[in-house]
């Protein structure tokens, strides 16, 4: 079953019945594509909100319509999203829904046919990305190979690891360990930690190929 044991730098969504219900729908192989999109989007929204909970704030006072002063906070710093194409693009709208006019970059990594290793094919990132908090978007953290390479790209562009939040719906302990052995200071924001991987490197119990279910079938 899903793990709830704490890991360092892993922000696991509260395992509520509501979240369990959402995962039950998207894991069900009979779920239609439109329901898969709708309920995945709800989980994505929760992941984005959880990531935002961990951004720094500073004190800010405002005058209210009752001529009182409200002592609140304002967000400190700028953020951007970076999606790992294609499946990560499914998470862009959830980020836009929470952060108006947010800049979003893209990274395309695919398996090299000859070496079977992940290879960087394309990157398009905001010029000032090194000044921003980055929400790295990829729905499934299985082995972590693509996410490690995408994070390498961000760090080469000057982003500090502690300013990166890697958002995924489902991960495995193996994926967390692999990813954190390369990038221990990045925070992983995840919906659930699955049992492991099968021989085809799919998460189990998982939900199959997220990109295919969101975009194709
Ligand atoms: N990517 C997917 O879409 N599904 C998995 O189970 C693992 C990686």
mmCIF file of C-alpha atoms and ligand atoms in Angstrom:
data_model
loop_
_atom_site.group_PDB
_atom_site.id
_atom_site.type_symbol
_atom_site.label_atom_id
_atom_site.label_comp_id
_atom_site.label_asym_id
_atom_site.label_seq_id
_atom_site.Cartn_x
_atom_site.Cartn_y
_atom_site.Cartn_z
ATOM 1 C CA UNK A 1 0.000 0.000 0.000
ATOM 2 C CA UNK A 2 0.947 3.660 -0.154
ATOM 3 C CA UNK A 3 3.707 4.757 2.239
ATOM 4 C CA UNK A 4 3.202 7.627 4.666
ATOM 5 C CA UNK A 5 6.603 7.412 6.384
ATOM 6 C CA UNK A 6 8.330 10.788 6.498
ATOM 7 C CA UNK A 7 11.315 11.499 4.250
ATOM 8 C CA UNK A 8 13.561 14.556 4.494
ATOM 9 C CA UNK A 9 12.610 17.232 1.953
ATOM 10 C CA UNK A 10 9.466 15.372 0.897
ATOM 11 C CA UNK A 11 6.221 17.313 1.333
ATOM 12 C CA UNK A 12 3.542 14.628 1.210
ATOM 13 C CA UNK A 13 -0.038 15.904 0.855
ATOM 14 C CA UNK A 14 -2.224 15.068 3.871
ATOM 15 C CA UNK A 15 -3.589 11.566 3.184
ATOM 16 C CA UNK A 16 -7.240 12.530 3.602
ATOM 17 C CA UNK A 17 -10.217 10.498 2.418
ATOM 18 C CA UNK A 18 -10.844 13.202 -0.161
ATOM 19 C CA UNK A 19 -7.373 12.726 -1.661
ATOM 20 C CA UNK A 20 -7.746 8.935 -1.498
ATOM 21 C CA UNK A 21 -11.055 9.294 -3.380
ATOM 22 C CA UNK A 22 -9.401 11.393 -6.101
ATOM 23 C CA UNK A 23 -6.599 8.846 -6.505
ATOM 24 C CA UNK A 24 -9.136 6.013 -6.608
ATOM 25 C CA UNK A 25 -10.772 7.664 -9.627
ATOM 26 C CA UNK A 26 -7.593 8.369 -11.584
ATOM 27 C CA UNK A 27 -6.067 4.946 -10.837
ATOM 28 C CA UNK A 28 -9.200 3.143 -12.087
ATOM 29 C CA UNK A 29 -8.508 1.824 -15.577
ATOM 30 C CA UNK A 30 -12.178 2.256 -16.526
ATOM 31 C CA UNK A 31 -12.116 6.023 -15.828
ATOM 32 C CA UNK A 32 -12.853 8.077 -18.957
ATOM 33 C CA UNK A 33 -10.294 10.514 -20.303
ATOM 34 C CA UNK A 34 -12.415 13.529 -19.344
ATOM 35 C CA UNK A 35 -12.788 12.316 -15.735
ATOM 36 C CA UNK A 36 -9.077 11.468 -15.625
ATOM 37 C CA UNK A 37 -8.275 15.051 -16.623
ATOM 38 C CA UNK A 38 -10.789 16.600 -14.216
ATOM 39 C CA UNK A 39 -9.693 14.635 -11.143
ATOM 40 C CA UNK A 40 -5.960 14.793 -11.956
ATOM 41 C CA UNK A 41 -6.356 18.564 -12.232
ATOM 42 C CA UNK A 42 -7.844 18.634 -8.743
ATOM 43 C CA UNK A 43 -4.817 16.812 -7.312
ATOM 44 C CA UNK A 44 -2.461 19.055 -9.291
ATOM 45 C CA UNK A 45 -4.140 22.081 -7.753
ATOM 46 C CA UNK A 46 -3.541 20.653 -4.254
ATOM 47 C CA UNK A 47 0.140 20.091 -5.099
ATOM 48 C CA UNK A 48 0.562 23.659 -6.321
ATOM 49 C CA UNK A 49 -1.159 25.043 -3.213
ATOM 50 C CA UNK A 50 1.102 22.896 -0.997
ATOM 51 C CA UNK A 51 4.211 24.162 -2.805
ATOM 52 C CA UNK A 52 3.028 27.753 -2.361
ATOM 53 C CA UNK A 53 2.610 27.111 1.389
ATOM 54 C CA UNK A 54 6.392 26.750 1.634
ATOM 55 C CA UNK A 55 7.435 29.974 -0.087
ATOM 56 C CA UNK A 56 8.830 32.740 2.119
ATOM 57 C CA UNK A 57 6.674 35.696 3.089
ATOM 58 C CA UNK A 58 7.298 39.052 4.681
ATOM 59 C CA UNK A 59 5.090 41.122 6.977
ATOM 60 C CA UNK A 60 2.661 43.375 5.145
ATOM 61 C CA UNK A 61 -0.045 45.663 6.571
ATOM 62 C CA UNK A 62 -3.079 46.797 4.585
ATOM 63 C CA UNK A 63 -5.897 49.245 5.311
ATOM 64 C CA UNK A 64 -9.312 47.606 5.221
ATOM 65 C CA UNK A 65 -12.731 49.046 4.263
ATOM 66 C CA UNK A 66 -13.571 49.305 7.974
ATOM 67 C CA UNK A 67 -10.663 51.764 8.446
ATOM 68 C CA UNK A 68 -8.712 49.150 10.348
ATOM 69 C CA UNK A 69 -5.185 47.951 9.685
ATOM 70 C CA UNK A 70 -4.784 44.268 8.895
ATOM 71 C CA UNK A 71 -1.339 42.890 9.758
ATOM 72 C CA UNK A 72 -0.787 40.192 7.144
ATOM 73 C CA UNK A 73 1.956 38.929 4.881
ATOM 74 C CA UNK A 74 2.976 39.244 1.254
ATOM 75 C CA UNK A 75 4.878 36.713 -0.837
ATOM 76 C CA UNK A 76 8.581 37.414 -1.114
ATOM 77 C CA UNK A 77 10.309 36.606 -4.395
ATOM 78 C CA UNK A 78 9.199 35.575 -7.867
ATOM 79 C CA UNK A 79 8.288 32.116 -9.049
ATOM 80 C CA UNK A 80 8.129 30.299 -12.370
ATOM 81 C CA UNK A 81 7.130 26.849 -13.572
ATOM 82 C CA UNK A 82 9.208 24.461 -15.665
ATOM 83 C CA UNK A 83 7.417 21.495 -17.193
ATOM 84 C CA UNK A 84 9.117 18.332 -18.366
ATOM 85 C CA UNK A 85 7.469 17.776 -21.771
ATOM 86 C CA UNK A 86 5.016 16.105 -22.480
ATOM 87 C CA UNK A 87 3.330 14.868 -19.301
ATOM 88 C CA UNK A 88 4.523 17.810 -17.206
ATOM 89 C CA UNK A 89 2.620 20.199 -19.451
ATOM 90 C CA UNK A 90 -0.597 18.797 -17.964
ATOM 91 C CA UNK A 91 0.340 20.580 -14.718
ATOM 92 C CA UNK A 92 0.853 24.038 -16.215
ATOM 93 C CA UNK A 93 -2.793 25.129 -15.992
ATOM 94 C CA UNK A 94 -2.964 24.230 -12.288
ATOM 95 C CA UNK A 95 -0.023 26.537 -11.682
ATOM 96 C CA UNK A 96 -1.548 29.310 -13.824
ATOM 97 C CA UNK A 97 -4.832 28.974 -11.894
ATOM 98 C CA UNK A 98 -2.994 29.825 -8.659
ATOM 99 C CA UNK A 99 -0.353 32.274 -9.916
ATOM 100 C CA UNK A 100 -1.607 34.833 -12.418
ATOM 101 C CA UNK A 101 0.684 35.461 -15.420
ATOM 102 C CA UNK A 102 3.289 33.026 -14.119
ATOM 103 C CA UNK A 103 6.218 32.426 -16.492
ATOM 104 C CA UNK A 104 6.535 28.799 -17.592
ATOM 105 C CA UNK A 105 9.581 27.205 -19.219
ATOM 106 C CA UNK A 106 9.924 23.784 -20.816
ATOM 107 C CA UNK A 107 12.474 21.006 -20.880
ATOM 108 C CA UNK A 108 12.284 18.035 -23.261
ATOM 109 C CA UNK A 109 14.149 14.909 -22.224
ATOM 110 C CA UNK A 110 13.773 11.594 -24.043
ATOM 111 C CA UNK A 111 15.434 8.239 -23.960
ATOM 112 C CA UNK A 112 18.327 8.052 -26.403
ATOM 113 C CA UNK A 113 17.558 5.102 -28.726
ATOM 114 C CA UNK A 114 21.221 4.000 -28.816
ATOM 115 C CA UNK A 115 22.232 4.313 -25.164
ATOM 116 C CA UNK A 116 18.752 3.951 -23.550
ATOM 117 C CA UNK A 117 19.786 6.829 -21.253
ATOM 118 C CA UNK A 118 17.798 10.054 -20.851
ATOM 119 C CA UNK A 119 18.995 12.782 -23.250
ATOM 120 C CA UNK A 120 18.263 16.513 -23.201
ATOM 121 C CA UNK A 121 16.650 17.584 -26.494
ATOM 122 C CA UNK A 122 15.308 21.067 -25.756
ATOM 123 C CA UNK A 123 15.172 23.722 -23.053
ATOM 124 C CA UNK A 124 13.397 27.071 -23.039
ATOM 125 C CA UNK A 125 13.573 28.836 -19.696
ATOM 126 C CA UNK A 126 12.867 32.356 -18.431
ATOM 127 C CA UNK A 127 16.005 34.547 -18.785
ATOM 128 C CA UNK A 128 15.925 35.516 -15.103
ATOM 129 C CA UNK A 129 15.258 32.002 -13.808
ATOM 130 C CA UNK A 130 18.212 32.193 -11.392
ATOM 131 C CA UNK A 131 16.305 34.891 -9.431
ATOM 132 C CA UNK A 132 13.148 32.785 -9.133
ATOM 133 C CA UNK A 133 11.665 29.954 -7.122
ATOM 134 C CA UNK A 134 11.036 27.141 -9.601
ATOM 135 C CA UNK A 135 8.135 24.682 -9.587
ATOM 136 C CA UNK A 136 9.410 21.728 -11.637
ATOM 137 C CA UNK A 137 6.430 19.827 -13.055
ATOM 138 C CA UNK A 138 6.289 16.110 -13.902
ATOM 139 C CA UNK A 139 3.329 13.981 -12.766
ATOM 140 C CA UNK A 140 5.118 10.674 -12.106
ATOM 141 C CA UNK A 141 8.418 10.215 -10.228
ATOM 142 C CA UNK A 142 9.376 6.643 -11.158
ATOM 143 C CA UNK A 143 13.165 6.195 -11.514
ATOM 144 C CA UNK A 144 13.896 9.917 -11.348
ATOM 145 C CA UNK A 145 16.218 9.917 -14.403
ATOM 146 C CA UNK A 146 14.471 12.720 -16.336
ATOM 147 C CA UNK A 147 13.847 14.810 -13.237
ATOM 148 C CA UNK A 148 17.509 14.572 -12.209
ATOM 149 C CA UNK A 149 18.588 15.733 -15.669
ATOM 150 C CA UNK A 150 16.002 18.547 -15.713
ATOM 151 C CA UNK A 151 17.211 19.700 -12.291
ATOM 152 C CA UNK A 152 20.825 19.628 -13.532
ATOM 153 C CA UNK A 153 19.731 22.028 -16.306
ATOM 154 C CA UNK A 154 18.104 24.387 -13.765
ATOM 155 C CA UNK A 155 21.169 24.382 -11.528
ATOM 156 C CA UNK A 156 23.475 25.068 -14.521
ATOM 157 C CA UNK A 157 21.270 28.089 -15.203
ATOM 158 C CA UNK A 158 21.986 29.348 -11.678
ATOM 159 C CA UNK A 159 18.851 28.247 -9.783
ATOM 160 C CA UNK A 160 19.644 27.371 -6.157
ATOM 161 C CA UNK A 161 18.519 23.794 -5.315
ATOM 162 C CA UNK A 162 16.711 24.966 -2.174
ATOM 163 C CA UNK A 163 14.573 27.219 -4.393
ATOM 164 C CA UNK A 164 13.331 24.281 -6.489
ATOM 165 C CA UNK A 165 10.075 22.444 -5.694
ATOM 166 C CA UNK A 166 9.550 19.254 -7.710
ATOM 167 C CA UNK A 167 5.801 18.571 -7.977
ATOM 168 C CA UNK A 168 4.472 15.114 -8.863
ATOM 169 C CA UNK A 169 1.221 13.255 -8.235
ATOM 170 C CA UNK A 170 2.731 9.828 -7.545
ATOM 171 C CA UNK A 171 6.268 8.785 -6.646
ATOM 172 C CA UNK A 172 8.091 5.725 -5.345
ATOM 173 C CA UNK A 173 10.629 5.403 -2.542
ATOM 174 C CA UNK A 174 13.181 4.359 -5.164
ATOM 175 C CA UNK A 175 12.413 7.505 -7.164
ATOM 176 C CA UNK A 176 12.770 9.718 -4.082
ATOM 177 C CA UNK A 177 16.069 8.049 -3.114
ATOM 178 C CA UNK A 178 17.519 8.308 -6.639
ATOM 179 C CA UNK A 179 16.410 11.892 -7.065
ATOM 180 C CA UNK A 180 17.630 12.996 -3.643
ATOM 181 C CA UNK A 181 20.973 11.234 -4.060
ATOM 182 C CA UNK A 182 21.583 13.725 -6.900
ATOM 183 C CA UNK A 183 19.658 16.713 -5.516
ATOM 184 C CA UNK A 184 19.161 16.377 -1.743
ATOM 185 C CA UNK A 185 18.136 20.012 -1.185
ATOM 186 C CA UNK A 186 15.242 20.079 -3.665
ATOM 187 C CA UNK A 187 11.821 19.698 -2.036
ATOM 188 C CA UNK A 188 9.630 16.997 -3.547
ATOM 189 C CA UNK A 189 5.915 17.827 -3.282
ATOM 190 C CA UNK A 190 3.928 14.661 -3.886
ATOM 191 C CA UNK A 191 0.430 13.227 -3.544
ATOM 192 C CA UNK A 192 1.326 9.649 -2.646
ATOM 193 C CA UNK A 193 4.319 7.318 -2.320
ATOM 194 C CA UNK A 194 3.548 4.097 -4.195
ATOM 195 C CA UNK A 195 4.862 0.607 -3.437
ATOM 196 C CA UNK A 196 7.500 0.547 -6.168
ATOM 197 C CA UNK A 197 8.139 -0.083 -9.855
ATOM 198 C CA UNK A 198 7.341 -3.060 -12.077
ATOM 199 C CA UNK A 199 9.693 -4.618 -14.626
ATOM 200 C CA UNK A 200 8.610 -2.019 -17.211
ATOM 201 C CA UNK A 201 9.505 0.813 -14.809
ATOM 202 C CA UNK A 202 5.859 1.778 -14.238
ATOM 203 C CA UNK A 203 4.799 2.777 -10.758
ATOM 204 C CA UNK A 204 2.692 0.181 -8.938
ATOM 205 C CA UNK A 205 -0.153 0.249 -8.221
ATOM 206 C CA UNK A 206 0.253 3.470 -10.238
ATOM 207 C CA UNK A 207 -2.139 4.464 -13.006
ATOM 208 C CA UNK A 208 -0.361 3.519 -16.241
ATOM 209 C CA UNK A 209 1.100 6.106 -18.595
ATOM 210 C CA UNK A 210 -0.014 9.490 -17.290
ATOM 211 C CA UNK A 211 0.676 11.356 -20.559
ATOM 212 C CA UNK A 212 -1.287 8.837 -22.630
ATOM 213 C CA UNK A 213 -4.249 8.942 -20.257
ATOM 214 C CA UNK A 214 -4.268 12.759 -20.044
ATOM 215 C CA UNK A 215 -3.664 13.507 -23.723
ATOM 216 C CA UNK A 216 -4.641 10.469 -25.795
ATOM 217 C CA UNK A 217 -6.985 7.786 -24.499
HETATM 218 N N1 LIG B 1 5.486 7.566 -16.177
HETATM 219 C C1 LIG B 1 4.176 7.255 -16.241
HETATM 220 O O1 LIG B 1 3.419 7.868 -16.981
HETATM 221 N N2 LIG B 1 3.726 6.248 -15.461
HETATM 222 C C2 LIG B 1 4.527 5.560 -14.631
HETATM 223 O O2 LIG B 1 4.036 4.654 -13.947
HETATM 224 C C3 LIG B 1 5.892 5.887 -14.581
HETATM 225 C C4 LIG B 1 6.350 6.899 -15.361
#
